[in-house]
Amino acid sequence: MTKKGFIFDLDGVIVDTAKYHFLAWKKLAHSIGVDFTEEQNEQLKGVSRVRSLEKILEWGNKTLSEDEFMKLMGLKNDDYLSFINNMGTSEILPDVTKTLDYLVEKKQAIALGSASKNATPILRKVELLDRFAAIVDGNDVSKAKPDPEVFLIGAKLLNINPEDCIVFEDSVAGVQAANAAHMIAIGIGEAHVLHEADYVFKDFTEMSQAFLEDLISGKINK
Ligand code: BG6
Ligand code: MG
């Protein structure tokens, strides 16, 4: 059987943590007198913590000293972690575990490719850490999505050629990163938002086993 590399983004693909990022950023933005909407939160999906705060400051026309900037980043993460600490397996998105287990059963290579620096504790919380042969997260990359670095490192760790990798992503930047890495980009979310993806599904419940089989066999390619 062919072996492919399956690289999963974390936030918005495996777990619905976007709501926690939103709550934490909103609290922080309000604390410095900046308004923050859910539409703006959309634009922070897949974006690193540093870049997210930079964007919020741009939207609010604020400048901060480096010390204040670092302090706010810490406060946001502490707040975010207070939500994460209460997470459990019920917060895994629909049919994610089923998909991972199917790929494990088919002896496929599975990696995580996330911008988050909290990826490992989150996977541990939702008891999925053991499904991944490699974890690449915000601690391992020097260039953020849409740069392909995160996925290329993932492919390397899996020992699979980038052209034989498939990426699951919910963010525009992540889909662009997968395309730049010459991997099959599968969008999880809205087709009109993720129109640069090769295929888009609302969630994993919409993805048939036949589709996964075709990815594994190479019947579906870029
Ligand atoms: C991405 C999220 O996966 O990780 C972003 O979509 C988040 O919203 C980024 O800002 C960084 O995450 P963290 O956990 O390191 O702050
Ligand atoms: Mg995401």
PDB file of C-alpha atoms and ligand atoms in Angstrom:
ATOM      1  CA  MET A   1       0.000   0.000   0.000  1.00  0.00           C
ATOM      2  CA  THR A   2       1.141   3.529  -0.713  1.00  0.00           C
ATOM      3  CA  LYS A   3       2.212   5.661   2.186  1.00  0.00           C
ATOM      4  CA  LYS A   4       1.254   9.317   2.139  1.00  0.00           C
ATOM      5  CA  GLY A   5       1.909  12.111   4.581  1.00  0.00           C
ATOM      6  CA  PHE A   6      -1.194  13.583   6.177  1.00  0.00           C
ATOM      7  CA  ILE A   7      -0.541  16.930   7.860  1.00  0.00           C
ATOM      8  CA  PHE A   8      -3.217  18.392  10.086  1.00  0.00           C
ATOM      9  CA  ASP A   9      -3.502  21.971  11.250  1.00  0.00           C
ATOM     10  CA  LEU A  10      -4.705  22.121  14.873  1.00  0.00           C
ATOM     11  CA  ASP A  11      -6.884  25.149  15.669  1.00  0.00           C
ATOM     12  CA  GLY A  12     -10.123  24.965  13.674  1.00  0.00           C
ATOM     13  CA  VAL A  13      -9.302  21.571  12.147  1.00  0.00           C
ATOM     14  CA  ILE A  14      -8.827  19.220  15.106  1.00  0.00           C
ATOM     15  CA  VAL A  15     -10.295  21.360  17.874  1.00  0.00           C
ATOM     16  CA  ASP A  16     -12.542  24.399  17.965  1.00  0.00           C
ATOM     17  CA  THR A  17     -10.130  26.673  19.814  1.00  0.00           C
ATOM     18  CA  ALA A  18     -10.841  29.737  17.623  1.00  0.00           C
ATOM     19  CA  LYS A  19     -13.565  30.695  20.125  1.00  0.00           C
ATOM     20  CA  TYR A  20     -11.021  30.744  22.962  1.00  0.00           C
ATOM     21  CA  HIS A  21      -8.496  32.756  20.951  1.00  0.00           C
ATOM     22  CA  PHE A  22     -11.352  35.187  20.202  1.00  0.00           C
ATOM     23  CA  LEU A  23     -12.379  35.559  23.858  1.00  0.00           C
ATOM     24  CA  ALA A  24      -8.786  36.099  24.983  1.00  0.00           C
ATOM     25  CA  TRP A  25      -7.956  38.608  22.226  1.00  0.00           C
ATOM     26  CA  LYS A  26     -11.241  40.462  22.791  1.00  0.00           C
ATOM     27  CA  LYS A  27     -10.539  40.858  26.500  1.00  0.00           C
ATOM     28  CA  LEU A  28      -7.046  42.082  25.775  1.00  0.00           C
ATOM     29  CA  ALA A  29      -8.144  44.471  22.995  1.00  0.00           C
ATOM     30  CA  HIS A  30     -10.835  45.978  25.233  1.00  0.00           C
ATOM     31  CA  SER A  31      -8.302  46.411  28.046  1.00  0.00           C
ATOM     32  CA  ILE A  32      -6.331  48.788  25.815  1.00  0.00           C
ATOM     33  CA  GLY A  33      -9.430  50.505  24.418  1.00  0.00           C
ATOM     34  CA  VAL A  34      -9.509  48.736  21.049  1.00  0.00           C
ATOM     35  CA  ASP A  35     -12.722  47.359  19.587  1.00  0.00           C
ATOM     36  CA  PHE A  36     -12.479  43.770  18.310  1.00  0.00           C
ATOM     37  CA  THR A  37     -15.085  41.999  16.210  1.00  0.00           C
ATOM     38  CA  GLU A  38     -15.625  38.387  15.182  1.00  0.00           C
ATOM     39  CA  GLU A  39     -14.886  39.406  11.574  1.00  0.00           C
ATOM     40  CA  GLN A  40     -11.495  40.668  12.659  1.00  0.00           C
ATOM     41  CA  ASN A  41     -10.948  37.406  14.530  1.00  0.00           C
ATOM     42  CA  GLU A  42     -11.446  35.571  11.198  1.00  0.00           C
ATOM     43  CA  GLN A  43      -8.398  37.418   9.898  1.00  0.00           C
ATOM     44  CA  LEU A  44      -6.315  36.122  12.801  1.00  0.00           C
ATOM     45  CA  LYS A  45      -6.902  32.452  11.972  1.00  0.00           C
ATOM     46  CA  GLY A  46      -3.604  30.744  11.267  1.00  0.00           C
ATOM     47  CA  VAL A  47      -1.746  33.920  12.201  1.00  0.00           C
ATOM     48  CA  SER A  48       1.009  33.773  14.846  1.00  0.00           C
ATOM     49  CA  ARG A  49       0.554  35.279  18.303  1.00  0.00           C
ATOM     50  CA  VAL A  50       2.996  38.134  17.623  1.00  0.00           C
ATOM     51  CA  ARG A  51       1.450  39.019  14.282  1.00  0.00           C
ATOM     52  CA  SER A  52      -2.063  38.828  15.782  1.00  0.00           C
ATOM     53  CA  LEU A  53      -1.225  41.448  18.411  1.00  0.00           C
ATOM     54  CA  GLU A  54       0.457  43.615  15.784  1.00  0.00           C
ATOM     55  CA  LYS A  55      -2.725  43.503  13.710  1.00  0.00           C
ATOM     56  CA  ILE A  56      -4.953  44.374  16.677  1.00  0.00           C
ATOM     57  CA  LEU A  57      -2.718  47.359  17.444  1.00  0.00           C
ATOM     58  CA  GLU A  58      -2.873  48.431  13.776  1.00  0.00           C
ATOM     59  CA  TRP A  59      -6.684  48.214  13.806  1.00  0.00           C
ATOM     60  CA  GLY A  60      -6.808  50.318  16.974  1.00  0.00           C
ATOM     61  CA  ASN A  61      -4.100  52.756  15.844  1.00  0.00           C
ATOM     62  CA  LYS A  62      -2.018  51.983  18.938  1.00  0.00           C
ATOM     63  CA  THR A  63       1.692  51.757  19.458  1.00  0.00           C
ATOM     64  CA  LEU A  64       3.322  50.030  22.423  1.00  0.00           C
ATOM     65  CA  SER A  65       6.814  49.758  23.828  1.00  0.00           C
ATOM     66  CA  GLU A  66       8.461  46.365  23.381  1.00  0.00           C
ATOM     67  CA  ASP A  67       8.037  45.664  27.107  1.00  0.00           C
ATOM     68  CA  GLU A  68       4.310  46.419  27.002  1.00  0.00           C
ATOM     69  CA  PHE A  69       3.947  44.330  23.852  1.00  0.00           C
ATOM     70  CA  MET A  70       5.592  41.320  25.507  1.00  0.00           C
ATOM     71  CA  LYS A  71       3.503  41.784  28.643  1.00  0.00           C
ATOM     72  CA  LEU A  72       0.252  41.812  26.661  1.00  0.00           C
ATOM     73  CA  MET A  73       1.287  38.707  24.716  1.00  0.00           C
ATOM     74  CA  GLY A  74       1.848  36.953  28.045  1.00  0.00           C
ATOM     75  CA  LEU A  75      -1.506  38.104  29.423  1.00  0.00           C
ATOM     76  CA  LYS A  76      -3.337  36.916  26.320  1.00  0.00           C
ATOM     77  CA  ASN A  77      -1.705  33.507  26.510  1.00  0.00           C
ATOM     78  CA  ASP A  78      -2.405  33.123  30.245  1.00  0.00           C
ATOM     79  CA  ASP A  79      -6.041  33.872  29.547  1.00  0.00           C
ATOM     80  CA  TYR A  80      -6.114  31.455  26.580  1.00  0.00           C
ATOM     81  CA  LEU A  81      -4.498  28.725  28.696  1.00  0.00           C
ATOM     82  CA  SER A  82      -7.179  29.123  31.355  1.00  0.00           C
ATOM     83  CA  PHE A  83      -9.693  27.962  28.706  1.00  0.00           C
ATOM     84  CA  ILE A  84      -7.392  25.227  27.411  1.00  0.00           C
ATOM     85  CA  ASN A  85      -6.959  23.799  30.906  1.00  0.00           C
ATOM     86  CA  ASN A  86     -10.644  22.906  30.945  1.00  0.00           C
ATOM     87  CA  MET A  87     -10.636  21.247  27.533  1.00  0.00           C
ATOM     88  CA  GLY A  88     -11.447  17.585  27.073  1.00  0.00           C
ATOM     89  CA  THR A  89     -12.161  15.049  24.355  1.00  0.00           C
ATOM     90  CA  SER A  90     -15.657  16.479  23.812  1.00  0.00           C
ATOM     91  CA  GLU A  91     -14.030  19.463  22.101  1.00  0.00           C
ATOM     92  CA  ILE A  92     -12.550  17.439  19.276  1.00  0.00           C
ATOM     93  CA  LEU A  93     -14.319  18.470  16.067  1.00  0.00           C
ATOM     94  CA  PRO A  94     -16.749  15.940  14.488  1.00  0.00           C
ATOM     95  CA  ASP A  95     -15.226  12.808  12.920  1.00  0.00           C
ATOM     96  CA  VAL A  96     -11.627  13.973  13.467  1.00  0.00           C
ATOM     97  CA  THR A  97     -10.831  10.990  15.689  1.00  0.00           C
ATOM     98  CA  LYS A  98     -12.506   8.640  13.202  1.00  0.00           C
ATOM     99  CA  THR A  99     -10.396  10.081  10.347  1.00  0.00           C
ATOM    100  CA  LEU A 100      -7.165   9.889  12.344  1.00  0.00           C
ATOM    101  CA  ASP A 101      -7.898   6.322  13.405  1.00  0.00           C
ATOM    102  CA  TYR A 102      -8.652   5.311   9.822  1.00  0.00           C
ATOM    103  CA  LEU A 103      -5.318   6.779   8.647  1.00  0.00           C
ATOM    104  CA  VAL A 104      -3.479   5.072  11.515  1.00  0.00           C
ATOM    105  CA  GLU A 105      -5.149   1.767  10.587  1.00  0.00           C
ATOM    106  CA  LYS A 106      -4.037   2.262   6.964  1.00  0.00           C
ATOM    107  CA  LYS A 107      -0.475   2.868   8.241  1.00  0.00           C
ATOM    108  CA  GLN A 108      -0.284   6.384   6.865  1.00  0.00           C
ATOM    109  CA  ALA A 109       2.221   8.954   8.158  1.00  0.00           C
ATOM    110  CA  ILE A 110       0.516  11.643  10.246  1.00  0.00           C
ATOM    111  CA  ALA A 111       1.921  14.984  11.381  1.00  0.00           C
ATOM    112  CA  LEU A 112       0.676  18.151  12.989  1.00  0.00           C
ATOM    113  CA  GLY A 113       1.498  21.468  11.278  1.00  0.00           C
ATOM    114  CA  SER A 114       0.324  24.336  13.466  1.00  0.00           C
ATOM    115  CA  ALA A 115       1.246  27.956  14.145  1.00  0.00           C
ATOM    116  CA  SER A 116       0.378  27.496  17.814  1.00  0.00           C
ATOM    117  CA  LYS A 117       2.997  27.270  20.529  1.00  0.00           C
ATOM    118  CA  ASN A 118       0.415  25.456  22.669  1.00  0.00           C
ATOM    119  CA  ALA A 119      -0.078  22.521  20.303  1.00  0.00           C
ATOM    120  CA  THR A 120       1.380  19.692  22.391  1.00  0.00           C
ATOM    121  CA  PRO A 121      -0.535  20.490  25.625  1.00  0.00           C
ATOM    122  CA  ILE A 122      -3.770  20.838  23.624  1.00  0.00           C
ATOM    123  CA  LEU A 123      -3.289  17.465  21.886  1.00  0.00           C
ATOM    124  CA  ARG A 124      -2.524  15.909  25.263  1.00  0.00           C
ATOM    125  CA  LYS A 125      -5.697  17.436  26.758  1.00  0.00           C
ATOM    126  CA  VAL A 126      -7.871  15.963  24.027  1.00  0.00           C
ATOM    127  CA  GLU A 127      -5.959  12.653  24.151  1.00  0.00           C
ATOM    128  CA  LEU A 128      -4.840  12.664  20.510  1.00  0.00           C
ATOM    129  CA  LEU A 129      -1.094  13.122  20.929  1.00  0.00           C
ATOM    130  CA  ASP A 130      -0.367   9.444  20.237  1.00  0.00           C
ATOM    131  CA  ARG A 131      -1.857   9.596  16.725  1.00  0.00           C
ATOM    132  CA  PHE A 132       0.938  11.873  15.476  1.00  0.00           C
ATOM    133  CA  ALA A 133       4.326  10.649  14.284  1.00  0.00           C
ATOM    134  CA  ALA A 134       5.584  14.245  14.137  1.00  0.00           C
ATOM    135  CA  ILE A 135       4.559  17.559  15.679  1.00  0.00           C
ATOM    136  CA  VAL A 136       5.589  20.825  14.039  1.00  0.00           C
ATOM    137  CA  ASP A 137       4.297  23.915  15.797  1.00  0.00           C
ATOM    138  CA  GLY A 138       4.965  27.582  16.440  1.00  0.00           C
ATOM    139  CA  ASN A 139       8.082  26.684  18.432  1.00  0.00           C
ATOM    140  CA  ASP A 140       9.739  25.050  15.411  1.00  0.00           C
ATOM    141  CA  VAL A 141       9.303  27.552  12.603  1.00  0.00           C
ATOM    142  CA  SER A 142      10.984  30.819  11.733  1.00  0.00           C
ATOM    143  CA  LYS A 143       8.522  31.752   8.981  1.00  0.00           C
ATOM    144  CA  ALA A 144       4.775  31.822   9.550  1.00  0.00           C
ATOM    145  CA  LYS A 145       2.057  30.521   7.197  1.00  0.00           C
ATOM    146  CA  PRO A 146       1.561  31.319   4.247  1.00  0.00           C
ATOM    147  CA  ASP A 147       5.237  30.369   4.124  1.00  0.00           C
ATOM    148  CA  PRO A 148       5.385  26.593   3.518  1.00  0.00           C
ATOM    149  CA  GLU A 149       8.102  26.021   6.168  1.00  0.00           C
ATOM    150  CA  VAL A 150       5.820  24.381   8.771  1.00  0.00           C
ATOM    151  CA  PHE A 151       4.550  21.790   6.288  1.00  0.00           C
ATOM    152  CA  LEU A 152       7.934  21.165   4.670  1.00  0.00           C
ATOM    153  CA  ILE A 153       9.433  20.416   8.087  1.00  0.00           C
ATOM    154  CA  GLY A 154       6.480  18.089   8.715  1.00  0.00           C
ATOM    155  CA  ALA A 155       7.099  16.206   5.452  1.00  0.00           C
ATOM    156  CA  LYS A 156      10.782  15.905   6.280  1.00  0.00           C
ATOM    157  CA  LEU A 157      10.092  14.512   9.746  1.00  0.00           C
ATOM    158  CA  LEU A 158       7.665  11.999   8.247  1.00  0.00           C
ATOM    159  CA  ASN A 159      10.238  11.149   5.592  1.00  0.00           C
ATOM    160  CA  ILE A 160       7.655  11.648   2.844  1.00  0.00           C
ATOM    161  CA  ASN A 161       8.130  13.806  -0.275  1.00  0.00           C
ATOM    162  CA  PRO A 162       6.129  17.055  -0.131  1.00  0.00           C
ATOM    163  CA  GLU A 163       4.264  16.049  -3.339  1.00  0.00           C
ATOM    164  CA  ASP A 164       3.010  12.973  -1.455  1.00  0.00           C
ATOM    165  CA  CYS A 165       1.581  15.029   1.405  1.00  0.00           C
ATOM    166  CA  ILE A 166      -1.963  16.152   2.036  1.00  0.00           C
ATOM    167  CA  VAL A 167      -2.736  19.139   4.281  1.00  0.00           C
ATOM    168  CA  PHE A 168      -5.963  19.798   6.191  1.00  0.00           C
ATOM    169  CA  GLU A 169      -6.383  23.516   6.901  1.00  0.00           C
ATOM    170  CA  ASP A 170      -9.099  25.936   7.993  1.00  0.00           C
ATOM    171  CA  SER A 171      -7.232  29.188   7.313  1.00  0.00           C
ATOM    172  CA  VAL A 172      -6.513  31.014   4.079  1.00  0.00           C
ATOM    173  CA  ALA A 173      -2.855  31.454   5.075  1.00  0.00           C
ATOM    174  CA  GLY A 174      -2.588  27.720   5.772  1.00  0.00           C
ATOM    175  CA  VAL A 175      -4.097  26.739   2.412  1.00  0.00           C
ATOM    176  CA  GLN A 176      -1.638  29.074   0.707  1.00  0.00           C
ATOM    177  CA  ALA A 177       1.212  27.496   2.680  1.00  0.00           C
ATOM    178  CA  ALA A 178       0.123  24.007   1.569  1.00  0.00           C
ATOM    179  CA  ASN A 179      -0.042  25.151  -2.059  1.00  0.00           C
ATOM    180  CA  ALA A 180       3.400  26.740  -1.783  1.00  0.00           C
ATOM    181  CA  ALA A 181       4.697  23.401  -0.440  1.00  0.00           C
ATOM    182  CA  HIS A 182       3.163  21.635  -3.515  1.00  0.00           C
ATOM    183  CA  MET A 183       0.952  19.546  -1.248  1.00  0.00           C
ATOM    184  CA  ILE A 184      -2.723  18.717  -1.775  1.00  0.00           C
ATOM    185  CA  ALA A 185      -4.606  21.427   0.134  1.00  0.00           C
ATOM    186  CA  ILE A 186      -7.866  20.343   1.720  1.00  0.00           C
ATOM    187  CA  GLY A 187      -9.846  23.200   3.192  1.00  0.00           C
ATOM    188  CA  ILE A 188     -12.011  22.621   6.243  1.00  0.00           C
ATOM    189  CA  GLY A 189     -14.633  25.358   6.344  1.00  0.00           C
ATOM    190  CA  GLU A 190     -16.393  27.572   3.822  1.00  0.00           C
ATOM    191  CA  ALA A 191     -15.660  27.050   0.107  1.00  0.00           C
ATOM    192  CA  HIS A 192     -15.881  30.765  -0.721  1.00  0.00           C
ATOM    193  CA  VAL A 193     -13.273  31.587   1.953  1.00  0.00           C
ATOM    194  CA  LEU A 194     -10.968  28.666   1.152  1.00  0.00           C
ATOM    195  CA  HIS A 195     -11.316  28.898  -2.636  1.00  0.00           C
ATOM    196  CA  GLU A 196      -7.573  28.374  -3.152  1.00  0.00           C
ATOM    197  CA  ALA A 197      -7.806  24.852  -1.702  1.00  0.00           C
ATOM    198  CA  ASP A 198      -7.917  21.791  -3.996  1.00  0.00           C
ATOM    199  CA  TYR A 199     -10.966  20.457  -2.130  1.00  0.00           C
ATOM    200  CA  VAL A 200     -13.137  21.963   0.598  1.00  0.00           C
ATOM    201  CA  PHE A 201     -15.322  20.212   3.170  1.00  0.00           C
ATOM    202  CA  LYS A 202     -17.385  21.863   5.881  1.00  0.00           C
ATOM    203  CA  ASP A 203     -15.997  19.339   8.337  1.00  0.00           C
ATOM    204  CA  PHE A 204     -14.735  15.751   8.470  1.00  0.00           C
ATOM    205  CA  THR A 205     -18.275  14.328   8.569  1.00  0.00           C
ATOM    206  CA  GLU A 206     -18.534  15.336   4.893  1.00  0.00           C
ATOM    207  CA  MET A 207     -15.384  13.467   3.883  1.00  0.00           C
ATOM    208  CA  SER A 208     -16.081   9.923   2.743  1.00  0.00           C
ATOM    209  CA  GLN A 209     -13.833   6.942   3.345  1.00  0.00           C
ATOM    210  CA  ALA A 210     -13.660   6.551  -0.453  1.00  0.00           C
ATOM    211  CA  PHE A 211     -12.139  10.048  -0.679  1.00  0.00           C
ATOM    212  CA  LEU A 212      -9.500   9.150   1.916  1.00  0.00           C
ATOM    213  CA  GLU A 213      -8.776   5.908   0.057  1.00  0.00           C
ATOM    214  CA  ASP A 214      -8.307   7.849  -3.193  1.00  0.00           C
ATOM    215  CA  LEU A 215      -5.874  10.193  -1.446  1.00  0.00           C
ATOM    216  CA  ILE A 216      -3.906   7.233  -0.126  1.00  0.00           C
ATOM    217  CA  SER A 217      -3.809   5.403  -3.465  1.00  0.00           C
ATOM    218  CA  GLY A 218      -2.818   8.566  -5.335  1.00  0.00           C
ATOM    219  CA  LYS A 219      -5.972   8.495  -7.467  1.00  0.00           C
ATOM    220  CA  ILE A 220      -6.513  12.017  -6.201  1.00  0.00           C
ATOM    221  CA  ASN A 221      -3.508  14.194  -6.736  1.00  0.00           C
ATOM    222  CA  LYS A 222      -2.614  17.843  -7.116  1.00  0.00           C
TER     223      LYS A 222
HETATM  224  C1  BG6 B   1      -3.087  29.349  15.051  1.00  0.00           C
HETATM  225  C2  BG6 B   1      -4.392  30.025  15.356  1.00  0.00           C
HETATM  226  O1  BG6 B   1      -3.285  27.977  14.889  1.00  0.00           O
HETATM  227  O2  BG6 B   1      -2.167  29.552  16.128  1.00  0.00           O
HETATM  228  C3  BG6 B   1      -4.176  31.497  15.660  1.00  0.00           C
HETATM  229  O3  BG6 B   1      -5.260  29.878  14.243  1.00  0.00           O
HETATM  230  C4  BG6 B   1      -3.165  31.631  16.804  1.00  0.00           C
HETATM  231  O4  BG6 B   1      -5.412  32.089  16.012  1.00  0.00           O
HETATM  232  C5  BG6 B   1      -1.879  30.918  16.428  1.00  0.00           C
HETATM  233  O5  BG6 B   1      -2.884  33.005  17.055  1.00  0.00           O
HETATM  234  C6  BG6 B   1      -0.836  30.980  17.551  1.00  0.00           C
HETATM  235  O6  BG6 B   1      -1.319  30.251  18.634  1.00  0.00           O
HETATM  236  P1  BG6 B   1      -0.735  30.301  20.108  1.00  0.00           P
HETATM  237  O7  BG6 B   1      -1.430  29.176  20.806  1.00  0.00           O
HETATM  238  O8  BG6 B   1       0.750  30.068  19.994  1.00  0.00           O
HETATM  239  O9  BG6 B   1      -1.030  31.645  20.663  1.00  0.00           O
HETATM  240 MG    MG B   2      -6.296  26.692  11.943  1.00  0.00          MG
END
